[in-house]
PDB file of C-alpha atoms in Angstrom:
ATOM      1  CA  ALA B   9       0.000   0.000   0.000  1.00 80.00           C
ATOM      2  CA  GLN B  10       1.063   3.573  -0.577  1.00 87.00           C
ATOM      3  CA  LYS B  11       0.540   6.600   1.588  1.00 94.00           C
ATOM      4  CA  ILE B  12       1.240  10.307   1.109  1.00 96.00           C
ATOM      5  CA  THR B  13       1.418  12.681   4.060  1.00 97.00           C
ATOM      6  CA  GLN B  14       1.241  16.452   3.771  1.00 97.00           C
ATOM      7  CA  THR B  15       1.481  17.891   7.261  1.00 96.00           C
ATOM      8  CA  GLN B  16       0.884  21.553   6.423  1.00 96.00           C
ATOM      9  CA  PRO B  17      -2.842  22.253   5.942  1.00 94.00           C
ATOM     10  CA  GLY B  18      -2.100  25.893   5.173  1.00 96.00           C
ATOM     11  CA  MET B  19       0.897  28.086   4.415  1.00 96.00           C
ATOM     12  CA  PHE B  20       1.425  31.800   3.951  1.00 97.00           C
ATOM     13  CA  VAL B  21       4.260  33.347   1.959  1.00 97.00           C
ATOM     14  CA  GLN B  22       5.119  36.871   0.941  1.00 97.00           C
ATOM     15  CA  GLU B  23       5.187  37.674  -2.733  1.00 97.00           C
ATOM     16  CA  LYS B  24       8.653  37.155  -4.304  1.00 97.00           C
ATOM     17  CA  GLU B  25       9.810  34.896  -1.483  1.00 97.00           C
ATOM     18  CA  ALA B  26      10.483  31.157  -1.738  1.00 98.00           C
ATOM     19  CA  VAL B  27       8.319  28.558   0.002  1.00 98.00           C
ATOM     20  CA  THR B  28       8.707  24.845   0.682  1.00 98.00           C
ATOM     21  CA  LEU B  29       5.709  22.524   0.802  1.00 98.00           C
ATOM     22  CA  ASP B  30       6.350  19.269   2.626  1.00 98.00           C
ATOM     23  CA  CYS B  31       5.520  15.781   1.406  1.00 98.00           C
ATOM     24  CA  THR B  32       6.503  12.429   2.882  1.00 98.00           C
ATOM     25  CA  TYR B  33       5.514   9.098   1.472  1.00 97.00           C
ATOM     26  CA  ASP B  34       5.475   5.438   2.288  1.00 96.00           C
ATOM     27  CA  THR B  35       5.641   2.620  -0.229  1.00 93.00           C
ATOM     28  CA  SER B  36       6.976  -0.897  -0.601  1.00 90.00           C
ATOM     29  CA  ASP B  37       7.548  -0.410  -4.322  1.00 89.00           C
ATOM     30  CA  GLN B  38      11.145  -0.158  -5.503  1.00 89.00           C
ATOM     31  CA  SER B  39      10.387   1.957  -8.551  1.00 89.00           C
ATOM     32  CA  TYR B  40       7.869   4.767  -8.381  1.00 92.00           C
ATOM     33  CA  GLY B  41       7.096   8.283  -9.458  1.00 93.00           C
ATOM     34  CA  LEU B  42       6.294  11.329  -7.365  1.00 96.00           C
ATOM     35  CA  PHE B  43       4.141  14.155  -8.684  1.00 96.00           C
ATOM     36  CA  TRP B  44       3.028  17.586  -7.574  1.00 98.00           C
ATOM     37  CA  TYR B  45      -0.222  19.147  -8.734  1.00 98.00           C
ATOM     38  CA  LYS B  46      -1.692  22.609  -8.230  1.00 98.00           C
ATOM     39  CA  GLN B  47      -5.433  23.093  -7.823  1.00 96.00           C
ATOM     40  CA  PRO B  48      -6.709  26.686  -8.060  1.00 95.00           C
ATOM     41  CA  SER B  49     -10.175  27.563  -6.824  1.00 92.00           C
ATOM     42  CA  SER B  50     -11.508  26.769 -10.299  1.00 90.00           C
ATOM     43  CA  GLY B  51     -10.952  23.075  -9.537  1.00 90.00           C
ATOM     44  CA  GLU B  52      -8.625  21.935 -12.310  1.00 90.00           C
ATOM     45  CA  MET B  53      -5.623  19.859 -11.221  1.00 93.00           C
ATOM     46  CA  ILE B  54      -2.552  21.253 -12.956  1.00 96.00           C
ATOM     47  CA  PHE B  55       0.530  19.044 -13.249  1.00 96.00           C
ATOM     48  CA  LEU B  56       3.654  20.827 -12.004  1.00 97.00           C
ATOM     49  CA  ILE B  57       6.590  18.483 -11.681  1.00 97.00           C
ATOM     50  CA  TYR B  58       7.638  14.823 -11.661  1.00 95.00           C
ATOM     51  CA  GLN B  59      10.441  12.944  -9.899  1.00 95.00           C
ATOM     52  CA  GLY B  60      11.332   9.316 -10.561  1.00 93.00           C
ATOM     53  CA  SER B  61      12.610   7.247  -7.678  1.00 93.00           C
ATOM     54  CA  TYR B  62      15.787   6.371  -9.571  1.00 91.00           C
ATOM     55  CA  ASP B  63      16.479   9.889 -10.820  1.00 89.00           C
ATOM     56  CA  GLU B  64      19.760  11.034  -9.320  1.00 86.00           C
ATOM     57  CA  GLN B  65      19.088  14.725  -9.758  1.00 93.00           C
ATOM     58  CA  ASN B  66      16.257  16.713  -8.267  1.00 95.00           C
ATOM     59  CA  ALA B  67      13.635  17.698 -10.820  1.00 95.00           C
ATOM     60  CA  THR B  68      13.181  21.342 -11.779  1.00 96.00           C
ATOM     61  CA  GLU B  69      10.519  23.052 -13.894  1.00 95.00           C
ATOM     62  CA  GLY B  70      10.857  26.807 -14.068  1.00 97.00           C
ATOM     63  CA  ARG B  71      10.162  28.207 -10.600  1.00 97.00           C
ATOM     64  CA  TYR B  72       9.321  24.750  -9.253  1.00 98.00           C
ATOM     65  CA  SER B  73      11.889  22.323  -7.910  1.00 97.00           C
ATOM     66  CA  LEU B  74      11.504  19.084  -6.047  1.00 97.00           C
ATOM     67  CA  ASN B  75      13.760  18.390  -3.083  1.00 96.00           C
ATOM     68  CA  PHE B  76      13.901  14.602  -3.226  1.00 96.00           C
ATOM     69  CA  GLN B  77      15.435  12.732  -0.289  1.00 96.00           C
ATOM     70  CA  LYS B  78      14.882   9.064  -0.948  1.00 94.00           C
ATOM     71  CA  ALA B  79      16.288   7.762   2.328  1.00 94.00           C
ATOM     72  CA  ARG B  80      13.923  10.031   4.254  1.00 95.00           C
ATOM     73  CA  LYS B  81      11.075   9.299   1.842  1.00 96.00           C
ATOM     74  CA  SER B  82      10.411  12.971   1.327  1.00 97.00           C
ATOM     75  CA  ALA B  83       9.618  14.909  -1.838  1.00 97.00           C
ATOM     76  CA  ASN B  84       9.201  18.547  -0.899  1.00 98.00           C
ATOM     77  CA  LEU B  85       8.118  21.121  -3.469  1.00 98.00           C
ATOM     78  CA  VAL B  86      10.035  24.397  -3.543  1.00 98.00           C
ATOM     79  CA  ILE B  87       8.450  27.390  -5.249  1.00 98.00           C
ATOM     80  CA  SER B  88      10.860  30.240  -5.827  1.00 96.00           C
ATOM     81  CA  ALA B  89       9.878  33.885  -6.251  1.00 96.00           C
ATOM     82  CA  SER B  90       6.233  33.362  -5.254  1.00 97.00           C
ATOM     83  CA  GLN B  91       3.563  35.148  -7.261  1.00 97.00           C
ATOM     84  CA  LEU B  92      -0.006  36.026  -6.326  1.00 97.00           C
ATOM     85  CA  GLY B  93      -1.193  33.494  -8.912  1.00 97.00           C
ATOM     86  CA  ASP B  94       0.519  30.728  -6.944  1.00 98.00           C
ATOM     87  CA  SER B  95      -2.244  30.877  -4.323  1.00 98.00           C
ATOM     88  CA  ALA B  96      -3.933  27.480  -4.572  1.00 98.00           C
ATOM     89  CA  MET B  97      -4.110  23.982  -3.110  1.00 97.00           C
ATOM     90  CA  TYR B  98      -1.029  21.858  -3.761  1.00 98.00           C
ATOM     91  CA  PHE B  99      -1.157  18.081  -3.816  1.00 97.00           C
ATOM     92  CA  CYS B 100       1.648  15.573  -3.655  1.00 97.00           C
ATOM     93  CA  ALA B 101       0.939  12.228  -5.324  1.00 96.00           C
ATOM     94  CA  MET B 102       2.680   9.010  -6.234  1.00 94.00           C
ATOM     95  CA  ARG B 103       2.241   5.817  -8.188  1.00 90.00           C
ATOM     96  CA  PRO B 104       4.410   2.791  -8.842  1.00 86.00           C
ATOM     97  CA  HIS B 105       6.061   2.556 -12.229  1.00 82.00           C
ATOM     98  CA  THR B 106       4.494  -0.848 -12.817  1.00 78.00           C
ATOM     99  CA  GLY B 107       1.239  -2.408 -11.781  1.00 74.00           C
ATOM    100  CA  ARG B 108      -1.492  -0.245 -10.327  1.00 74.00           C
ATOM    101  CA  ARG B 109      -2.191   2.845 -12.369  1.00 79.00           C
ATOM    102  CA  ALA B 110      -3.970   5.030  -9.836  1.00 85.00           C
ATOM    103  CA  LEU B 111      -2.294   8.019  -8.265  1.00 90.00           C
ATOM    104  CA  THR B 112      -2.318   8.125  -4.472  1.00 93.00           C
ATOM    105  CA  PHE B 113      -2.799  11.699  -3.296  1.00 95.00           C
ATOM    106  CA  GLY B 114      -2.032  13.494  -0.068  1.00 95.00           C
ATOM    107  CA  SER B 115      -4.533  15.735   1.687  1.00 94.00           C
ATOM    108  CA  GLY B 116      -3.033  18.882   0.212  1.00 96.00           C
ATOM    109  CA  THR B 117      -1.585  22.187   1.405  1.00 97.00           C
ATOM    110  CA  ARG B 118      -3.368  25.480   0.856  1.00 97.00           C
ATOM    111  CA  LEU B 119      -0.833  28.146  -0.082  1.00 98.00           C
ATOM    112  CA  GLN B 120      -1.707  31.806   0.164  1.00 98.00           C
ATOM    113  CA  VAL B 121       0.659  34.354  -1.333  1.00 98.00           C
ATOM    114  CA  GLN B 122       0.419  37.764   0.270  1.00 96.00           C
ATOM    115  CA  PRO B 123       1.338  41.031  -1.495  1.00 94.00           C
TER     116      PRO B 123
ATOM    117  CA  GLU E  29     -10.240  22.423 -27.735  1.00 64.00           C
ATOM    118  CA  THR E  30      -7.035  21.399 -26.033  1.00 78.00           C
ATOM    119  CA  GLY E  31      -6.168  19.201 -23.076  1.00 94.00           C
ATOM    120  CA  VAL E  32      -8.942  17.483 -21.158  1.00 96.00           C
ATOM    121  CA  THR E  33     -12.458  18.895 -21.162  1.00 96.00           C
ATOM    122  CA  GLN E  34     -15.402  17.987 -18.953  1.00 97.00           C
ATOM    123  CA  THR E  35     -19.094  18.770 -19.225  1.00 97.00           C
ATOM    124  CA  PRO E  36     -21.097  19.930 -17.474  1.00 97.00           C
ATOM    125  CA  ARG E  37     -18.990  21.993 -15.112  1.00 96.00           C
ATOM    126  CA  HIS E  38     -21.777  22.111 -12.543  1.00 96.00           C
ATOM    127  CA  LEU E  39     -24.654  19.699 -11.992  1.00 96.00           C
ATOM    128  CA  VAL E  40     -27.459  19.654  -9.450  1.00 95.00           C
ATOM    129  CA  MET E  41     -29.614  16.552  -9.381  1.00 92.00           C
ATOM    130  CA  GLY E  42     -32.195  14.863  -7.222  1.00 90.00           C
ATOM    131  CA  MET E  43     -31.699  11.394  -5.827  1.00 88.00           C
ATOM    132  CA  THR E  44     -34.062   9.853  -8.389  1.00 87.00           C
ATOM    133  CA  ASN E  45     -32.513  11.514 -11.445  1.00 88.00           C
ATOM    134  CA  LYS E  46     -30.295   9.941 -14.072  1.00 93.00           C
ATOM    135  CA  LYS E  47     -27.504  12.051 -15.490  1.00 95.00           C
ATOM    136  CA  SER E  48     -24.162  11.577 -17.221  1.00 97.00           C
ATOM    137  CA  LEU E  49     -20.807  13.282 -16.931  1.00 98.00           C
ATOM    138  CA  LYS E  50     -18.715  13.571 -20.063  1.00 98.00           C
ATOM    139  CA  CYS E  51     -14.954  13.775 -20.454  1.00 98.00           C
ATOM    140  CA  GLU E  52     -12.996  14.261 -23.662  1.00 97.00           C
ATOM    141  CA  GLN E  53      -9.234  14.288 -24.057  1.00 96.00           C
ATOM    142  CA  HIS E  54      -7.487  15.944 -26.999  1.00 95.00           C
ATOM    143  CA  LEU E  55      -3.992  14.726 -26.127  1.00 95.00           C
ATOM    144  CA  GLY E  56      -3.893  11.444 -28.034  1.00 93.00           C
ATOM    145  CA  HIS E  57      -3.605   9.494 -24.794  1.00 92.00           C
ATOM    146  CA  ASN E  58      -4.527   5.849 -24.362  1.00 90.00           C
ATOM    147  CA  ALA E  59      -5.707   5.806 -20.739  1.00 91.00           C
ATOM    148  CA  MET E  60      -8.480   7.693 -18.956  1.00 93.00           C
ATOM    149  CA  TYR E  61      -9.448   7.984 -15.295  1.00 94.00           C
ATOM    150  CA  TRP E  62     -12.296   9.098 -13.044  1.00 96.00           C
ATOM    151  CA  TYR E  63     -11.413  10.506  -9.615  1.00 95.00           C
ATOM    152  CA  LYS E  64     -13.698  11.760  -6.857  1.00 96.00           C
ATOM    153  CA  GLN E  65     -12.745  14.685  -4.625  1.00 96.00           C
ATOM    154  CA  SER E  66     -14.953  15.090  -1.574  1.00 93.00           C
ATOM    155  CA  ALA E  67     -14.634  17.856   0.964  1.00 87.00           C
ATOM    156  CA  LYS E  68     -11.924  17.121   3.488  1.00 74.00           C
ATOM    157  CA  LYS E  69     -10.867  13.862   1.806  1.00 82.00           C
ATOM    158  CA  PRO E  70      -7.949  13.152  -0.522  1.00 84.00           C
ATOM    159  CA  LEU E  71      -8.688  12.486  -4.145  1.00 91.00           C
ATOM    160  CA  GLU E  72      -9.675   8.895  -4.659  1.00 91.00           C
ATOM    161  CA  LEU E  73      -9.631   6.878  -7.837  1.00 92.00           C
ATOM    162  CA  MET E  74     -12.912   5.504  -9.119  1.00 94.00           C
ATOM    163  CA  PHE E  75     -12.105   3.871 -12.463  1.00 93.00           C
ATOM    164  CA  VAL E  76      -9.234   3.448 -14.920  1.00 91.00           C
ATOM    165  CA  TYR E  77      -9.627   2.659 -18.603  1.00 91.00           C
ATOM    166  CA  SER E  78      -6.701   1.644 -20.780  1.00 85.00           C
ATOM    167  CA  LEU E  79      -7.268   1.249 -24.502  1.00 79.00           C
ATOM    168  CA  GLU E  80     -11.030   1.355 -23.798  1.00 77.00           C
ATOM    169  CA  GLU E  81     -10.880  -1.536 -21.358  1.00 80.00           C
ATOM    170  CA  ARG E  82     -11.575  -1.039 -17.663  1.00 81.00           C
ATOM    171  CA  VAL E  83      -8.419  -2.054 -15.814  1.00 78.00           C
ATOM    172  CA  GLU E  84      -9.076  -0.742 -12.315  1.00 77.00           C
ATOM    173  CA  ASN E  85     -12.230  -0.336 -10.271  1.00 79.00           C
ATOM    174  CA  ASN E  86     -11.890   0.993  -6.766  1.00 80.00           C
ATOM    175  CA  SER E  87     -14.951  -0.615  -5.122  1.00 85.00           C
ATOM    176  CA  VAL E  88     -17.288   2.039  -6.437  1.00 92.00           C
ATOM    177  CA  PRO E  89     -21.047   1.647  -5.785  1.00 92.00           C
ATOM    178  CA  SER E  90     -23.058   0.432  -8.752  1.00 92.00           C
ATOM    179  CA  ARG E  91     -24.986   3.696  -8.925  1.00 94.00           C
ATOM    180  CA  PHE E  92     -21.882   4.962 -10.742  1.00 95.00           C
ATOM    181  CA  SER E  93     -21.469   3.367 -14.164  1.00 94.00           C
ATOM    182  CA  PRO E  94     -18.518   4.259 -16.408  1.00 94.00           C
ATOM    183  CA  GLU E  95     -18.410   3.980 -20.174  1.00 94.00           C
ATOM    184  CA  CYS E  96     -15.434   4.399 -22.500  1.00 94.00           C
ATOM    185  CA  PRO E  97     -16.596   4.157 -26.136  1.00 93.00           C
ATOM    186  CA  ASN E  98     -13.185   5.132 -27.538  1.00 92.00           C
ATOM    187  CA  SER E  99      -9.821   6.339 -26.313  1.00 90.00           C
ATOM    188  CA  SER E 100     -10.869  10.001 -26.433  1.00 94.00           C
ATOM    189  CA  HIS E 101     -14.160   9.860 -24.543  1.00 96.00           C
ATOM    190  CA  LEU E 102     -15.144   8.761 -21.066  1.00 96.00           C
ATOM    191  CA  PHE E 103     -18.548   8.947 -19.444  1.00 97.00           C
ATOM    192  CA  LEU E 104     -19.781   8.499 -15.904  1.00 97.00           C
ATOM    193  CA  HIS E 105     -23.464   7.593 -15.758  1.00 97.00           C
ATOM    194  CA  LEU E 106     -25.195   8.464 -12.512  1.00 95.00           C
ATOM    195  CA  HIS E 107     -28.460   7.106 -11.119  1.00 93.00           C
ATOM    196  CA  THR E 108     -30.177   7.106  -7.724  1.00 93.00           C
ATOM    197  CA  LEU E 109     -27.328   8.975  -6.096  1.00 93.00           C
ATOM    198  CA  GLN E 110     -27.112   9.880  -2.435  1.00 94.00           C
ATOM    199  CA  PRO E 111     -26.364  13.295  -0.926  1.00 93.00           C
ATOM    200  CA  GLU E 112     -22.947  11.982   0.181  1.00 93.00           C
ATOM    201  CA  ASP E 113     -22.073  11.571  -3.501  1.00 95.00           C
ATOM    202  CA  SER E 114     -21.881  15.344  -3.801  1.00 95.00           C
ATOM    203  CA  ALA E 115     -18.287  16.076  -4.790  1.00 96.00           C
ATOM    204  CA  LEU E 116     -15.972  17.300  -7.517  1.00 96.00           C
ATOM    205  CA  TYR E 117     -15.534  14.608 -10.161  1.00 97.00           C
ATOM    206  CA  LEU E 118     -12.283  14.868 -12.042  1.00 97.00           C
ATOM    207  CA  CYS E 119     -11.362  13.152 -15.261  1.00 97.00           C
ATOM    208  CA  ALA E 120      -7.755  12.582 -16.271  1.00 96.00           C
ATOM    209  CA  SER E 121      -5.858  11.048 -19.148  1.00 95.00           C
ATOM    210  CA  SER E 122      -2.333   9.753 -19.676  1.00 92.00           C
ATOM    211  CA  GLN E 123      -0.141   8.101 -22.243  1.00 89.00           C
ATOM    212  CA  ALA E 124       0.416   4.799 -20.544  1.00 78.00           C
ATOM    213  CA  PRO E 125       3.544   3.009 -21.773  1.00 70.00           C
ATOM    214  CA  LEU E 126       2.616  -0.243 -23.470  1.00 63.00           C
ATOM    215  CA  THR E 127       5.258  -2.118 -21.524  1.00 60.00           C
ATOM    216  CA  GLY E 128       3.567  -1.049 -18.314  1.00 57.00           C
ATOM    217  CA  TYR E 129       6.636   0.788 -17.048  1.00 58.00           C
ATOM    218  CA  GLY E 130       7.102   4.534 -17.155  1.00 64.00           C
ATOM    219  CA  THR E 131       6.257   8.018 -15.979  1.00 74.00           C
ATOM    220  CA  ASP E 132       2.644   8.022 -17.150  1.00 81.00           C
ATOM    221  CA  THR E 133       1.836  11.568 -16.043  1.00 90.00           C
ATOM    222  CA  GLN E 134      -1.889  12.144 -15.666  1.00 93.00           C
ATOM    223  CA  TYR E 135      -3.423  15.359 -16.980  1.00 95.00           C
ATOM    224  CA  PHE E 136      -6.698  16.470 -15.476  1.00 96.00           C
ATOM    225  CA  GLY E 137      -9.792  18.244 -16.708  1.00 95.00           C
ATOM    226  CA  PRO E 138     -11.506  21.107 -14.858  1.00 94.00           C
ATOM    227  CA  GLY E 139     -13.946  18.792 -13.091  1.00 96.00           C
ATOM    228  CA  THR E 140     -17.705  18.592 -12.673  1.00 97.00           C
ATOM    229  CA  ARG E 141     -19.024  19.856  -9.363  1.00 96.00           C
ATOM    230  CA  LEU E 142     -21.967  17.631  -8.502  1.00 96.00           C
ATOM    231  CA  THR E 143     -24.593  18.424  -5.899  1.00 95.00           C
ATOM    232  CA  VAL E 144     -27.148  15.755  -4.988  1.00 94.00           C
ATOM    233  CA  LEU E 145     -30.247  17.053  -3.248  1.00 92.00           C
TER     234      LEU E 145
END
């Protein structure tokens, strides 16, 4: 079984500052993928970034980077230079690379960017 | 249209009604998914279709009936729902690797917000 834990229900950050959203996971799979999604108030889940369990380098996509620490089973999302449009719910998710296709999601973190 | 679209965006129905949710993906993907997002609960998978065949079913009540007529369209037929079925229903699609191994990133639609009275 897989489990995702996001311990921060809500976070505040000042515009232009960096923020880290925490994600820890538990799995017995040897090969898996970790994903972060953003969900604005409109409801759509927007894919942000992916990290494979065997990737040696941390993933980066523009202002998003994933701080992957495999031994600690953590996959924190770092958003640099926060913008007002970054205010949203953020979900960490994972799935094994083989077998079951469903994503397992965490409970999410609500980020509010303040001017 | 681009990406994944869902209609309707909002739906209010009584417990005795029959309605359908529609999802269409314009990404050329071969797998489609239905997820349910209830208040204060993590997203949970309902169904997975790969190449139009249902490959996963997460113990969903029979009042929810999926249909995948082709790789671009996915429906969720609803009948005799309960108020606790009120939720955001999200459709997603992905390009599942034929070998079964790979990234398989899922891209989501905007969702249908369902209210059951």
